[in-house]
Structures are given as structure tokens and as C-alpha cells.
mmCIF file of C-alpha atoms and ligand atoms in Angstrom:
data_model
loop_
_atom_site.group_PDB
_atom_site.id
_atom_site.type_symbol
_atom_site.label_atom_id
_atom_site.label_comp_id
_atom_site.label_asym_id
_atom_site.label_seq_id
_atom_site.Cartn_x
_atom_site.Cartn_y
_atom_site.Cartn_z
ATOM 1 C CA UNK A 1 129.081 -6.244 -27.418
ATOM 2 C CA UNK A 2 129.920 -3.574 -29.435
ATOM 3 C CA UNK A 3 127.585 -1.223 -31.904
ATOM 4 C CA UNK A 4 127.993 -3.986 -34.423
ATOM 5 C CA UNK A 5 126.255 -6.497 -32.030
ATOM 6 C CA UNK A 6 123.041 -3.982 -31.452
ATOM 7 C CA UNK A 7 119.949 -4.677 -33.484
ATOM 8 C CA UNK A 8 116.686 -2.783 -34.218
ATOM 9 C CA UNK A 9 113.467 -2.299 -31.626
ATOM 10 C CA UNK A 10 110.321 -1.909 -33.251
ATOM 11 C CA UNK A 11 109.152 1.961 -33.572
ATOM 12 C CA UNK A 12 106.969 3.139 -31.151
ATOM 13 C CA UNK A 13 103.331 1.811 -31.486
ATOM 14 C CA UNK A 14 101.488 4.964 -31.169
ATOM 15 C CA UNK A 15 104.140 7.715 -31.993
ATOM 16 C CA UNK A 16 105.184 5.884 -35.049
ATOM 17 C CA UNK A 17 101.718 6.209 -36.383
ATOM 18 C CA UNK A 18 102.271 10.042 -36.719
ATOM 19 C CA UNK A 19 104.887 9.544 -39.224
ATOM 20 C CA UNK A 20 103.097 7.006 -41.143
ATOM 21 C CA UNK A 21 99.989 9.233 -41.258
ATOM 22 C CA UNK A 22 102.271 12.184 -42.625
ATOM 23 C CA UNK A 23 103.633 10.163 -45.254
ATOM 24 C CA UNK A 24 100.259 9.011 -46.577
ATOM 25 C CA UNK A 25 99.387 10.923 -49.824
ATOM 26 C CA UNK A 26 95.651 10.066 -49.690
ATOM 27 C CA UNK A 27 93.645 13.861 -49.131
ATOM 28 C CA UNK A 28 90.962 11.573 -47.525
ATOM 29 C CA UNK A 29 93.361 10.174 -44.909
ATOM 30 C CA UNK A 30 92.026 10.193 -41.182
ATOM 31 C CA UNK A 31 94.531 10.308 -38.008
ATOM 32 C CA UNK A 32 93.027 8.538 -35.395
ATOM 33 C CA UNK A 33 96.352 7.431 -33.765
ATOM 34 C CA UNK A 34 98.348 9.549 -31.110
ATOM 35 C CA UNK A 35 96.330 11.141 -28.562
ATOM 36 C CA UNK A 36 96.296 14.791 -29.671
ATOM 37 C CA UNK A 37 92.912 16.887 -29.800
ATOM 38 C CA UNK A 38 92.055 18.196 -33.047
ATOM 39 C CA UNK A 39 89.666 21.334 -33.745
ATOM 40 C CA UNK A 40 87.039 21.447 -36.413
ATOM 41 C CA UNK A 41 90.156 23.073 -39.011
ATOM 42 C CA UNK A 42 91.970 19.758 -38.094
ATOM 43 C CA UNK A 43 94.577 21.600 -35.862
ATOM 44 C CA UNK A 44 95.790 21.263 -32.784
ATOM 45 C CA UNK A 45 95.376 24.825 -31.706
ATOM 46 C CA UNK A 46 97.329 26.629 -29.159
ATOM 47 C CA UNK A 47 94.868 27.809 -26.647
ATOM 48 C CA UNK A 48 94.017 31.511 -26.274
ATOM 49 C CA UNK A 49 94.761 31.350 -22.537
ATOM 50 C CA UNK A 50 98.106 29.808 -23.110
ATOM 51 C CA UNK A 51 98.745 32.490 -26.126
ATOM 52 C CA UNK A 52 97.894 35.247 -23.533
ATOM 53 C CA UNK A 53 100.018 33.778 -20.904
ATOM 54 C CA UNK A 54 102.919 33.231 -23.084
ATOM 55 C CA UNK A 55 102.882 37.005 -24.095
ATOM 56 C CA UNK A 56 102.945 37.843 -20.544
ATOM 57 C CA UNK A 57 105.979 35.557 -19.923
ATOM 58 C CA UNK A 58 107.906 37.019 -22.706
ATOM 59 C CA UNK A 59 107.033 40.765 -21.471
ATOM 60 C CA UNK A 60 107.760 39.956 -17.852
ATOM 61 C CA UNK A 61 109.628 36.877 -17.239
ATOM 62 C CA UNK A 62 113.458 38.173 -15.765
ATOM 63 C CA UNK A 63 115.673 34.913 -15.972
ATOM 64 C CA UNK A 64 116.030 31.563 -17.368
ATOM 65 C CA UNK A 65 118.105 30.372 -14.205
ATOM 66 C CA UNK A 66 117.651 27.063 -12.908
ATOM 67 C CA UNK A 67 114.305 26.074 -11.434
ATOM 68 C CA UNK A 68 115.359 23.572 -8.911
ATOM 69 C CA UNK A 69 114.533 19.869 -8.321
ATOM 70 C CA UNK A 70 110.736 20.177 -7.541
ATOM 71 C CA UNK A 71 110.211 22.822 -10.242
ATOM 72 C CA UNK A 72 108.052 26.053 -10.201
ATOM 73 C CA UNK A 73 106.915 26.392 -6.339
ATOM 74 C CA UNK A 74 103.703 28.291 -7.520
ATOM 75 C CA UNK A 75 103.030 25.704 -10.536
ATOM 76 C CA UNK A 76 103.267 22.913 -7.685
ATOM 77 C CA UNK A 77 100.952 24.400 -5.608
ATOM 78 C CA UNK A 78 98.473 25.611 -8.370
ATOM 79 C CA UNK A 79 98.760 22.073 -9.926
ATOM 80 C CA UNK A 80 97.670 20.565 -6.571
ATOM 81 C CA UNK A 81 94.781 22.843 -5.834
ATOM 82 C CA UNK A 82 93.615 21.822 -9.756
ATOM 83 C CA UNK A 83 94.142 18.187 -8.805
ATOM 84 C CA UNK A 84 92.971 18.013 -5.232
ATOM 85 C CA UNK A 85 90.526 20.742 -4.982
ATOM 86 C CA UNK A 86 91.812 24.335 -3.725
ATOM 87 C CA UNK A 87 90.049 23.480 -0.425
ATOM 88 C CA UNK A 88 91.657 20.094 0.195
ATOM 89 C CA UNK A 89 92.109 19.687 3.683
ATOM 90 C CA UNK A 90 95.836 17.722 2.591
ATOM 91 C CA UNK A 91 96.880 20.964 1.489
ATOM 92 C CA UNK A 92 95.891 22.657 4.196
ATOM 93 C CA UNK A 93 97.917 20.128 6.548
ATOM 94 C CA UNK A 94 100.759 20.062 4.205
ATOM 95 C CA UNK A 95 100.186 16.520 3.703
ATOM 96 C CA UNK A 96 100.459 16.929 -0.195
ATOM 97 C CA UNK A 97 102.985 18.157 -2.739
ATOM 98 C CA UNK A 98 103.847 18.266 -6.098
ATOM 99 C CA UNK A 99 106.954 17.867 -7.930
ATOM 100 C CA UNK A 100 107.122 19.216 -11.569
ATOM 101 C CA UNK A 101 108.356 16.253 -14.425
ATOM 102 C CA UNK A 102 108.557 16.569 -17.975
ATOM 103 C CA UNK A 103 105.155 15.535 -19.022
ATOM 104 C CA UNK A 104 102.803 13.091 -17.407
ATOM 105 C CA UNK A 105 105.075 10.379 -18.646
ATOM 106 C CA UNK A 106 107.946 11.826 -16.531
ATOM 107 C CA UNK A 107 105.979 11.545 -13.693
ATOM 108 C CA UNK A 108 105.499 8.027 -14.285
ATOM 109 C CA UNK A 109 109.222 7.427 -14.498
ATOM 110 C CA UNK A 110 109.788 9.296 -11.187
ATOM 111 C CA UNK A 111 107.065 7.491 -9.591
ATOM 112 C CA UNK A 112 108.336 4.313 -10.861
ATOM 113 C CA UNK A 113 111.960 4.803 -9.938
ATOM 114 C CA UNK A 114 110.822 6.208 -6.604
ATOM 115 C CA UNK A 115 108.966 2.745 -5.925
ATOM 116 C CA UNK A 116 111.966 0.833 -7.064
ATOM 117 C CA UNK A 117 114.417 2.736 -4.762
ATOM 118 C CA UNK A 118 112.307 3.225 -2.083
ATOM 119 C CA UNK A 119 109.924 0.567 -1.649
ATOM 120 C CA UNK A 120 111.392 -2.280 -2.812
ATOM 121 C CA UNK A 121 109.706 -5.457 -3.409
ATOM 122 C CA UNK A 122 106.598 -4.138 -3.988
ATOM 123 C CA UNK A 123 105.165 -4.934 -7.314
ATOM 124 C CA UNK A 124 102.781 -3.108 -9.804
ATOM 125 C CA UNK A 125 99.301 -3.927 -10.956
ATOM 126 C CA UNK A 126 98.211 -2.503 -14.536
ATOM 127 C CA UNK A 127 94.830 -2.735 -15.999
ATOM 128 C CA UNK A 128 94.476 -5.025 -19.031
ATOM 129 C CA UNK A 129 94.601 -3.368 -20.982
ATOM 130 C CA UNK A 130 96.344 -0.123 -20.348
ATOM 131 C CA UNK A 131 98.635 2.421 -22.254
ATOM 132 C CA UNK A 132 101.550 0.545 -23.537
ATOM 133 C CA UNK A 133 104.039 2.632 -22.224
ATOM 134 C CA UNK A 134 103.262 1.798 -18.627
ATOM 135 C CA UNK A 135 104.478 -1.417 -18.985
ATOM 136 C CA UNK A 136 107.519 -0.287 -20.632
ATOM 137 C CA UNK A 137 108.146 2.382 -18.252
ATOM 138 C CA UNK A 138 107.547 0.255 -15.165
ATOM 139 C CA UNK A 139 109.732 -2.725 -16.479
ATOM 140 C CA UNK A 140 112.397 -0.095 -17.511
ATOM 141 C CA UNK A 141 112.541 0.610 -13.403
ATOM 142 C CA UNK A 142 112.953 -3.053 -12.538
ATOM 143 C CA UNK A 143 109.524 -3.774 -11.123
ATOM 144 C CA UNK A 144 107.573 -6.712 -11.181
ATOM 145 C CA UNK A 145 104.666 -6.085 -13.375
ATOM 146 C CA UNK A 146 101.114 -8.017 -12.956
ATOM 147 C CA UNK A 147 97.828 -7.374 -14.343
ATOM 148 C CA UNK A 148 94.306 -6.782 -13.463
ATOM 149 C CA UNK A 149 91.310 -7.673 -15.990
ATOM 150 C CA UNK A 150 89.426 -4.455 -17.192
ATOM 151 C CA UNK A 151 88.120 -4.989 -20.459
ATOM 152 C CA UNK A 152 87.544 -8.106 -21.770
ATOM 153 C CA UNK A 153 87.366 -9.655 -25.396
ATOM 154 C CA UNK A 154 83.859 -8.860 -25.473
ATOM 155 C CA UNK A 155 84.886 -5.109 -25.275
ATOM 156 C CA UNK A 156 83.093 -4.638 -21.942
ATOM 157 C CA UNK A 157 84.327 -3.434 -18.491
ATOM 158 C CA UNK A 158 84.506 -6.335 -16.260
ATOM 159 C CA UNK A 159 84.596 -4.670 -12.614
ATOM 160 C CA UNK A 160 83.718 -8.015 -10.921
ATOM 161 C CA UNK A 161 86.966 -9.608 -12.451
ATOM 162 C CA UNK A 162 89.088 -6.446 -11.556
ATOM 163 C CA UNK A 163 88.162 -6.497 -7.916
ATOM 164 C CA UNK A 164 88.465 -10.480 -7.666
ATOM 165 C CA UNK A 165 92.039 -9.955 -8.878
ATOM 166 C CA UNK A 166 93.084 -7.177 -7.010
ATOM 167 C CA UNK A 167 91.636 -8.869 -3.737
ATOM 168 C CA UNK A 168 94.548 -11.473 -4.546
ATOM 169 C CA UNK A 169 97.509 -8.888 -4.983
ATOM 170 C CA UNK A 170 100.216 -9.126 -2.347
ATOM 171 C CA UNK A 171 99.836 -6.562 0.420
ATOM 172 C CA UNK A 172 101.559 -3.330 -0.325
ATOM 173 C CA UNK A 173 101.858 -3.742 -3.976
ATOM 174 C CA UNK A 174 100.860 -0.662 -6.173
ATOM 175 C CA UNK A 175 98.119 -0.547 -8.185
ATOM 176 C CA UNK A 176 97.813 1.766 -11.106
ATOM 177 C CA UNK A 177 94.515 3.480 -11.689
ATOM 178 C CA UNK A 178 93.233 5.690 -14.555
ATOM 179 C CA UNK A 179 91.634 8.460 -12.860
ATOM 180 C CA UNK A 180 89.428 9.146 -15.708
ATOM 181 C CA UNK A 181 89.338 8.743 -19.800
ATOM 182 C CA UNK A 182 90.845 5.081 -19.602
ATOM 183 C CA UNK A 183 93.710 5.182 -22.041
ATOM 184 C CA UNK A 184 93.115 2.736 -24.346
ATOM 185 C CA UNK A 185 89.572 1.912 -23.775
ATOM 186 C CA UNK A 186 87.690 5.006 -22.799
ATOM 187 C CA UNK A 187 85.836 2.817 -20.223
ATOM 188 C CA UNK A 188 85.297 4.282 -16.880
ATOM 189 C CA UNK A 189 84.543 3.061 -13.732
ATOM 190 C CA UNK A 190 81.100 4.332 -11.797
ATOM 191 C CA UNK A 191 81.227 6.223 -8.656
ATOM 192 C CA UNK A 192 79.895 2.853 -7.065
ATOM 193 C CA UNK A 193 82.794 0.872 -8.862
ATOM 194 C CA UNK A 194 85.245 3.480 -7.436
ATOM 195 C CA UNK A 195 84.204 2.829 -3.965
ATOM 196 C CA UNK A 196 84.457 -1.160 -4.231
ATOM 197 C CA UNK A 197 88.313 -0.207 -5.616
ATOM 198 C CA UNK A 198 88.905 1.910 -2.695
ATOM 199 C CA UNK A 199 87.415 -0.944 -0.384
ATOM 200 C CA UNK A 200 89.601 -3.617 -1.747
ATOM 201 C CA UNK A 201 92.828 -1.008 -2.099
ATOM 202 C CA UNK A 202 92.393 -0.213 1.838
ATOM 203 C CA UNK A 203 91.737 -3.782 3.039
ATOM 204 C CA UNK A 204 94.732 -4.933 0.674
ATOM 205 C CA UNK A 205 97.044 -1.965 1.819
ATOM 206 C CA UNK A 206 97.682 -1.449 -1.588
ATOM 207 C CA UNK A 207 99.246 1.771 -2.555
ATOM 208 C CA UNK A 208 97.254 3.590 -5.231
ATOM 209 C CA UNK A 209 99.070 5.196 -8.217
ATOM 210 C CA UNK A 210 96.435 7.198 -10.049
ATOM 211 C CA UNK A 211 97.155 8.364 -13.729
ATOM 212 C CA UNK A 212 95.524 11.605 -14.318
ATOM 213 C CA UNK A 213 96.155 12.517 -17.698
ATOM 214 C CA UNK A 214 92.944 13.821 -18.834
ATOM 215 C CA UNK A 215 91.459 15.887 -16.398
ATOM 216 C CA UNK A 216 88.409 17.843 -18.204
ATOM 217 C CA UNK A 217 88.111 15.725 -20.851
ATOM 218 C CA UNK A 218 85.592 13.270 -19.409
ATOM 219 C CA UNK A 219 82.762 14.781 -17.634
ATOM 220 C CA UNK A 220 84.567 18.113 -16.637
ATOM 221 C CA UNK A 221 87.396 19.674 -14.675
ATOM 222 C CA UNK A 222 85.647 19.007 -11.404
ATOM 223 C CA UNK A 223 83.961 15.804 -12.234
ATOM 224 C CA UNK A 224 86.993 14.137 -13.546
ATOM 225 C CA UNK A 225 88.673 14.608 -10.251
ATOM 226 C CA UNK A 226 86.129 12.756 -8.276
ATOM 227 C CA UNK A 227 88.076 9.341 -7.659
ATOM 228 C CA UNK A 228 91.572 11.228 -7.178
ATOM 229 C CA UNK A 229 90.079 13.327 -4.571
ATOM 230 C CA UNK A 230 87.850 10.119 -2.651
ATOM 231 C CA UNK A 231 91.331 8.007 -2.695
ATOM 232 C CA UNK A 232 93.478 11.447 -1.233
ATOM 233 C CA UNK A 233 91.001 11.596 1.418
ATOM 234 C CA UNK A 234 89.968 8.197 2.343
ATOM 235 C CA UNK A 235 93.649 6.926 2.076
ATOM 236 C CA UNK A 236 96.878 7.812 4.286
ATOM 237 C CA UNK A 237 99.173 7.457 0.986
ATOM 238 C CA UNK A 238 98.443 7.948 -2.569
ATOM 239 C CA UNK A 239 100.720 8.950 -5.469
ATOM 240 C CA UNK A 240 98.946 10.684 -8.658
ATOM 241 C CA UNK A 241 100.748 11.663 -11.745
ATOM 242 C CA UNK A 242 99.137 14.598 -13.500
ATOM 243 C CA UNK A 243 99.488 15.846 -17.165
ATOM 244 C CA UNK A 244 98.912 19.227 -18.766
ATOM 245 C CA UNK A 245 99.542 17.976 -22.154
ATOM 246 C CA UNK A 246 95.904 17.518 -23.320
ATOM 247 C CA UNK A 247 93.893 20.081 -20.899
ATOM 248 C CA UNK A 248 96.347 22.731 -21.874
ATOM 249 C CA UNK A 249 97.346 21.532 -25.213
ATOM 250 C CA UNK A 250 100.855 21.964 -24.329
ATOM 251 C CA UNK A 251 101.956 18.435 -25.460
ATOM 252 C CA UNK A 252 105.602 19.412 -26.714
ATOM 253 C CA UNK A 253 106.234 21.494 -23.621
ATOM 254 C CA UNK A 254 106.408 18.695 -21.411
ATOM 255 C CA UNK A 255 104.274 19.676 -18.271
ATOM 256 C CA UNK A 256 103.685 17.365 -15.586
ATOM 257 C CA UNK A 257 103.636 16.589 -11.828
ATOM 258 C CA UNK A 258 103.712 13.859 -9.336
ATOM 259 C CA UNK A 259 101.806 14.528 -6.431
ATOM 260 C CA UNK A 260 102.488 12.647 -3.317
ATOM 261 C CA UNK A 261 99.953 12.440 -0.362
ATOM 262 C CA UNK A 262 101.735 11.311 2.745
ATOM 263 C CA UNK A 263 100.366 10.790 6.287
ATOM 264 C CA UNK A 264 101.528 13.744 7.826
ATOM 265 C CA UNK A 265 103.828 16.891 6.650
ATOM 266 C CA UNK A 266 107.138 15.590 8.041
ATOM 267 C CA UNK A 267 106.859 12.306 6.060
ATOM 268 C CA UNK A 268 106.133 14.421 3.008
ATOM 269 C CA UNK A 269 109.390 16.234 3.341
ATOM 270 C CA UNK A 270 111.322 13.215 3.562
ATOM 271 C CA UNK A 271 109.588 11.658 0.555
ATOM 272 C CA UNK A 272 110.268 14.981 -1.155
ATOM 273 C CA UNK A 273 113.868 14.629 -0.481
ATOM 274 C CA UNK A 274 114.061 11.393 -2.132
ATOM 275 C CA UNK A 275 112.073 12.440 -5.324
ATOM 276 C CA UNK A 276 114.372 15.423 -5.853
ATOM 277 C CA UNK A 277 117.245 12.952 -5.666
ATOM 278 C CA UNK A 278 115.868 10.901 -8.097
ATOM 279 C CA UNK A 279 114.765 13.566 -10.262
ATOM 280 C CA UNK A 280 118.327 15.037 -9.963
ATOM 281 C CA UNK A 281 119.507 11.839 -11.793
ATOM 282 C CA UNK A 282 116.830 11.666 -14.259
ATOM 283 C CA UNK A 283 116.744 14.999 -15.461
ATOM 284 C CA UNK A 284 118.212 17.373 -13.176
ATOM 285 C CA UNK A 285 115.767 20.393 -13.345
ATOM 286 C CA UNK A 286 112.596 20.279 -15.070
ATOM 287 C CA UNK A 287 111.891 22.030 -18.225
ATOM 288 C CA UNK A 288 110.147 25.389 -17.216
ATOM 289 C CA UNK A 289 108.275 27.244 -19.922
ATOM 290 C CA UNK A 290 105.242 25.082 -19.992
ATOM 291 C CA UNK A 291 104.853 24.782 -16.440
ATOM 292 C CA UNK A 292 105.290 28.715 -15.948
ATOM 293 C CA UNK A 293 102.662 29.086 -18.747
ATOM 294 C CA UNK A 294 100.531 26.662 -16.289
ATOM 295 C CA UNK A 295 101.116 28.480 -13.469
ATOM 296 C CA UNK A 296 100.356 31.902 -15.059
ATOM 297 C CA UNK A 297 96.895 30.855 -16.353
ATOM 298 C CA UNK A 298 95.785 29.149 -13.094
ATOM 299 C CA UNK A 299 97.235 31.929 -11.102
ATOM 300 C CA UNK A 300 95.020 34.475 -12.596
ATOM 301 C CA UNK A 301 91.459 34.606 -12.534
ATOM 302 C CA UNK A 302 90.236 35.959 -15.880
ATOM 303 C CA UNK A 303 93.064 33.448 -17.619
ATOM 304 C CA UNK A 304 91.596 30.718 -15.594
ATOM 305 C CA UNK A 305 88.147 31.125 -16.441
ATOM 306 C CA UNK A 306 89.141 31.405 -20.598
ATOM 307 C CA UNK A 307 91.177 28.268 -20.039
ATOM 308 C CA UNK A 308 88.329 26.311 -18.179
ATOM 309 C CA UNK A 309 85.889 27.342 -21.019
ATOM 310 C CA UNK A 310 88.415 26.085 -23.755
ATOM 311 C CA UNK A 311 88.612 22.905 -22.012
ATOM 312 C CA UNK A 312 85.005 22.543 -21.878
ATOM 313 C CA UNK A 313 84.688 23.437 -25.627
ATOM 314 C CA UNK A 314 87.340 20.452 -26.387
ATOM 315 C CA UNK A 315 85.415 18.493 -24.040
ATOM 316 C CA UNK A 316 81.981 18.534 -25.762
ATOM 317 C CA UNK A 317 83.206 18.969 -29.228
ATOM 318 C CA UNK A 318 84.641 15.254 -28.296
ATOM 319 C CA UNK A 319 81.634 14.097 -26.946
ATOM 320 C CA UNK A 320 79.606 15.461 -30.038
ATOM 321 C CA UNK A 321 82.034 13.577 -32.201
ATOM 322 C CA UNK A 322 81.237 10.260 -30.359
ATOM 323 C CA UNK A 323 77.606 10.898 -30.893
ATOM 324 C CA UNK A 324 78.050 11.796 -34.602
ATOM 325 C CA UNK A 325 80.192 8.567 -35.279
ATOM 326 C CA UNK A 326 77.528 6.371 -33.924
ATOM 327 C CA UNK A 327 75.038 8.035 -35.891
ATOM 328 C CA UNK A 328 76.967 8.107 -39.266
ATOM 329 C CA UNK A 329 77.158 4.129 -38.591
ATOM 330 C CA UNK A 330 73.299 3.934 -38.428
ATOM 331 C CA UNK A 331 72.505 3.609 -42.067
ATOM 332 C CA UNK A 332 75.151 0.975 -42.328
ATOM 333 C CA UNK A 333 73.201 -1.056 -39.261
ATOM 334 C CA UNK A 334 76.141 -0.797 -37.198
ATOM 335 C CA UNK A 335 74.668 1.959 -34.317
ATOM 336 C CA UNK A 336 74.058 -0.784 -31.955
ATOM 337 C CA UNK A 337 77.378 -2.756 -32.790
ATOM 338 C CA UNK A 338 79.112 0.499 -31.988
ATOM 339 C CA UNK A 339 76.964 1.934 -29.331
ATOM 340 C CA UNK A 340 80.092 1.777 -26.582
ATOM 341 C CA UNK A 341 81.817 4.922 -28.397
ATOM 342 C CA UNK A 342 78.988 7.018 -27.066
ATOM 343 C CA UNK A 343 79.076 5.432 -23.533
ATOM 344 C CA UNK A 344 82.887 5.873 -23.350
ATOM 345 C CA UNK A 345 84.643 9.040 -22.133
ATOM 346 C CA UNK A 346 87.787 10.920 -23.154
ATOM 347 C CA UNK A 347 89.952 10.770 -26.123
ATOM 348 C CA UNK A 348 89.936 7.431 -27.014
ATOM 349 C CA UNK A 349 87.504 4.517 -27.956
ATOM 350 C CA UNK A 350 88.213 0.737 -27.736
ATOM 351 C CA UNK A 351 86.378 0.446 -31.136
ATOM 352 C CA UNK A 352 86.264 -3.426 -30.815
ATOM 353 C CA UNK A 353 87.749 -3.411 -34.481
ATOM 354 C CA UNK A 354 90.270 -6.210 -34.564
ATOM 355 C CA UNK A 355 94.027 -5.993 -35.681
ATOM 356 C CA UNK A 356 93.041 -7.036 -39.000
ATOM 357 C CA UNK A 357 90.419 -4.751 -39.482
ATOM 358 C CA UNK A 358 92.594 -1.960 -38.051
ATOM 359 C CA UNK A 359 95.251 -3.190 -40.860
ATOM 360 C CA UNK A 360 92.811 -2.941 -43.608
ATOM 361 C CA UNK A 361 91.266 0.500 -42.383
ATOM 362 C CA UNK A 362 94.746 1.807 -42.889
ATOM 363 C CA UNK A 363 96.119 0.081 -45.829
ATOM 364 C CA UNK A 364 92.471 0.409 -48.078
ATOM 365 C CA UNK A 365 91.264 3.573 -46.374
ATOM 366 C CA UNK A 366 93.967 5.621 -45.142
ATOM 367 C CA UNK A 367 92.320 5.640 -41.372
ATOM 368 C CA UNK A 368 95.021 5.496 -38.714
ATOM 369 C CA UNK A 369 94.232 4.272 -35.538
ATOM 370 C CA UNK A 370 96.379 2.052 -33.097
ATOM 371 C CA UNK A 371 96.602 -1.687 -33.688
ATOM 372 C CA UNK A 372 94.574 -2.686 -30.625
ATOM 373 C CA UNK A 373 91.371 -0.988 -32.311
ATOM 374 C CA UNK A 374 91.938 2.198 -30.221
ATOM 375 C CA UNK A 375 90.735 5.133 -32.258
ATOM 376 C CA UNK A 376 91.367 8.895 -30.952
ATOM 377 C CA UNK A 377 87.769 10.405 -31.360
ATOM 378 C CA UNK A 378 89.532 13.770 -30.619
ATOM 379 C CA UNK A 379 91.164 13.508 -34.252
ATOM 380 C CA UNK A 380 88.151 12.495 -36.100
ATOM 381 C CA UNK A 381 87.222 15.059 -38.973
ATOM 382 C CA UNK A 382 83.661 15.889 -37.998
ATOM 383 C CA UNK A 383 82.946 16.852 -41.599
ATOM 384 C CA UNK A 384 83.649 13.473 -43.166
ATOM 385 C CA UNK A 385 82.059 11.243 -40.473
ATOM 386 C CA UNK A 386 79.997 9.420 -43.358
ATOM 387 C CA UNK A 387 83.463 8.454 -44.927
ATOM 388 C CA UNK A 388 84.725 7.098 -41.778
ATOM 389 C CA UNK A 389 81.388 5.278 -41.285
ATOM 390 C CA UNK A 390 81.665 3.993 -44.712
ATOM 391 C CA UNK A 391 85.112 2.679 -44.131
ATOM 392 C CA UNK A 392 84.337 1.147 -40.907
ATOM 393 C CA UNK A 393 81.539 -0.359 -42.324
ATOM 394 C CA UNK A 394 83.401 -2.040 -45.090
ATOM 395 C CA UNK A 395 86.171 -3.870 -43.177
ATOM 396 C CA UNK A 396 83.468 -4.976 -40.856
ATOM 397 C CA UNK A 397 81.752 -6.602 -43.884
ATOM 398 C CA UNK A 398 84.403 -8.787 -44.526
HETATM 399 C C1 LIG B 401 98.424 8.508 -26.368
HETATM 400 O O1 LIG B 401 98.317 7.266 -25.750
HETATM 401 O O2 LIG B 401 98.235 8.548 -27.729
HETATM 402 C C2 LIG B 401 98.950 9.800 -25.614
HETATM 403 O O3 LIG B 401 99.145 9.758 -24.243
HETATM 404 C C3 LIG B 401 100.382 10.176 -26.140
HETATM 405 C C4 LIG B 401 101.392 9.264 -25.994
HETATM 406 O O4 LIG B 401 102.432 9.897 -25.465
HETATM 407 O O5 LIG B 401 101.039 8.264 -26.054
#
């Protein structure tokens, strides 16, 4: 093979929308594609807590030397407390630890390599549908990928089918679960659903890999951690990927962590040695700046309070936009048809719009969303809800 033999692959289904949106000259365009939060002015703001933390770093940081395979240990401790709870017995017993990664995506890739190298033969079960990059990350690591039903063609959560499928999963396989704010659907499991999933996972001896990318965007910082903390406290072994892209607005700084919960401190040390080895081959040392910002915020009561208020403001704005969009669809007789938008959580809504309708929305109305019908509600301009509702109504009429 030579360069001449290499063809092209299609652009990323999500990131590609950013370019298409930017090139669109229609002043009434809507960006509901990639999962970034936008404020009332259509901007993805730098949080005040982040600005203040960055200023402190500029003034006080002493070095830019390498940070080590697991990253900033202070960040690791504080992000573990955020995810598992400051009073988590796992942290007290040194049964859990975090490895800093370039974003949640980096944590997923590290977990994929860890499973492939250290737990050979285990397949992974992904929800159908799931974030498309889950599919490619685990395939790239060579894992066998299977799917459990999650949301069907009726655009409803199907927990019974999910449980029945997991019941048949080979013992020891890995099951990827979305802690909250399911991407792409926005449909989350209830507490009683989670308890049933825990029961199957325990009986089938499955290894849960919990993707926790939206802490604070569903029902709140603590409420969103409920399922993750339940699994971590009930099971001997759990993997958790955490992202600071959305809740700290640090998207391009690439801040995330892979948390491992092991049966005891000794085993955790063994596993962490493997993770450092794998990370060395992937990115050597993780980028520092974003994680240093997060550690500065979480390690300071005043900054942490400010940050928690800012997360809550983003969360409640998204919830209002959900309600506002359904209200705007009411005059078109579509309130009931799209009532699920209000029930879903987090940034995304699986609208139920078909690929053809999504295409029409883009071509005729400059409304950009992912082909699956996923809309980033956090990107909706609240002052133009009527215009968006009108566009949706027009493509639904056809
Ligand atoms: C999304 O799903 O839009 C976000 O998670 C951003 C990404 O990297 O795809």
C-alpha cells in the first residue's frame, strides 16, 4: 500500500456539522448539532469560576514540567470526590482512584485499551442507540461490540428489552451505561430501572463502564451521581469515565478522568500501574491546564460555590428551553407529539424527526442537527423558539 491507495472516509457526523453551520450565511440559522452549551446571547461562555481560577494559575503557577502518567494528583482526588461523593467509603479505603485523561473521550479510549489488554476476551455492550464515537473507540481497540436495546423506533425507552438482552450477555462482558443525560436520546433510567440493571449486572458478573459526561446537566450535581455511586458502592469492580467538558465549559482544554473502583487498595495499585503504562503509549502525559483549573475550583470553597451556581444556571436554562420549545410547538398542534422533549434530560433530545426531516430542516430552514434526529437543546436560541417550531412544523407536515 502507498499513499496513492488510501481513500477518504466521511467526515465526523457530529463535528462536521460545526463547519457546515459556520459556512451557512442565513442569519436565521440554528445550531443544534455538536453538544456545546450556549447562553442567551448564543455564546459558549467561559465560566466566571474558570476565569478566576485561570487568573490564579497565571499569577501563581511555578512550572510547566511534565505532570506524570496519572496527571495532577490533586485533580484526581477532587474529581473522585465530585463523582463518588466526598464521603465515599471507597476513597477512604483507597479502593478508587482517578487517572487524568484528555477529555472524557480520552478516558473512554484508555478504558478500551485497558479492557483489550488486561481483560482479553471480554466483549462490550453498548446501548442502541449510543454516541457514535463509542462504537468507533471500542472497535479501534479491537473489542467485540454488541448492543442492548435502549430506545426503539417508537422513540420510547425500552427497559424491559434492555434487561432481557443483558440477561443473555456472556458472563464477565463489559456493559457501557450512561450515568445521566443519555447521549444521544436524553432518555434516562429511573431509580427503579437502575436497581434492576444493577441486579442483572451483579448476577451476570458484568463489568460496568459508566460514562459520566454530563454531571450537573440532568437533575443536579449530586442527583446525577446517584446511579454511579450506587454501582460503585454495591459492586467490587467498576470503571467510570468523567468529563469536565460540559460542566466546566472546558471543551477544548480536554479534561477528563478514568476512575477505577477495585476490590481493595492493593488491586487498585496494580490496575493503576497498567493504566499509566497504557497512557504512556497513548499520550504520555495528559494536558495540564484544564485539570489545574478544575482542581483550583474544586479545592476552593468560594470558587466551588460559584461554579456550582453556574452549572445550576446552565442546567435550569436547558430545562426551560425544553419547556419553551414544546410550548412553541403547541399552536401547530404538535405539543403532544413532542412532549418527550420535556421528559428527556441533559443537552440532547432524540426528537423523533426522521433523517429526511432532518435533511429538510437543514436545507430549507438552516436548522442543523445530527442525522439521527438528535437536537442539542442547549444550543437553542430561546428568543427564536417560534421560528424553530415553525420550521419543525413545516417538515412534519410533508
Ligand atoms: C456530542 O455528542 O455532541 C459531544 O459529546 C461532543 C462530541 O465530542 O461529539
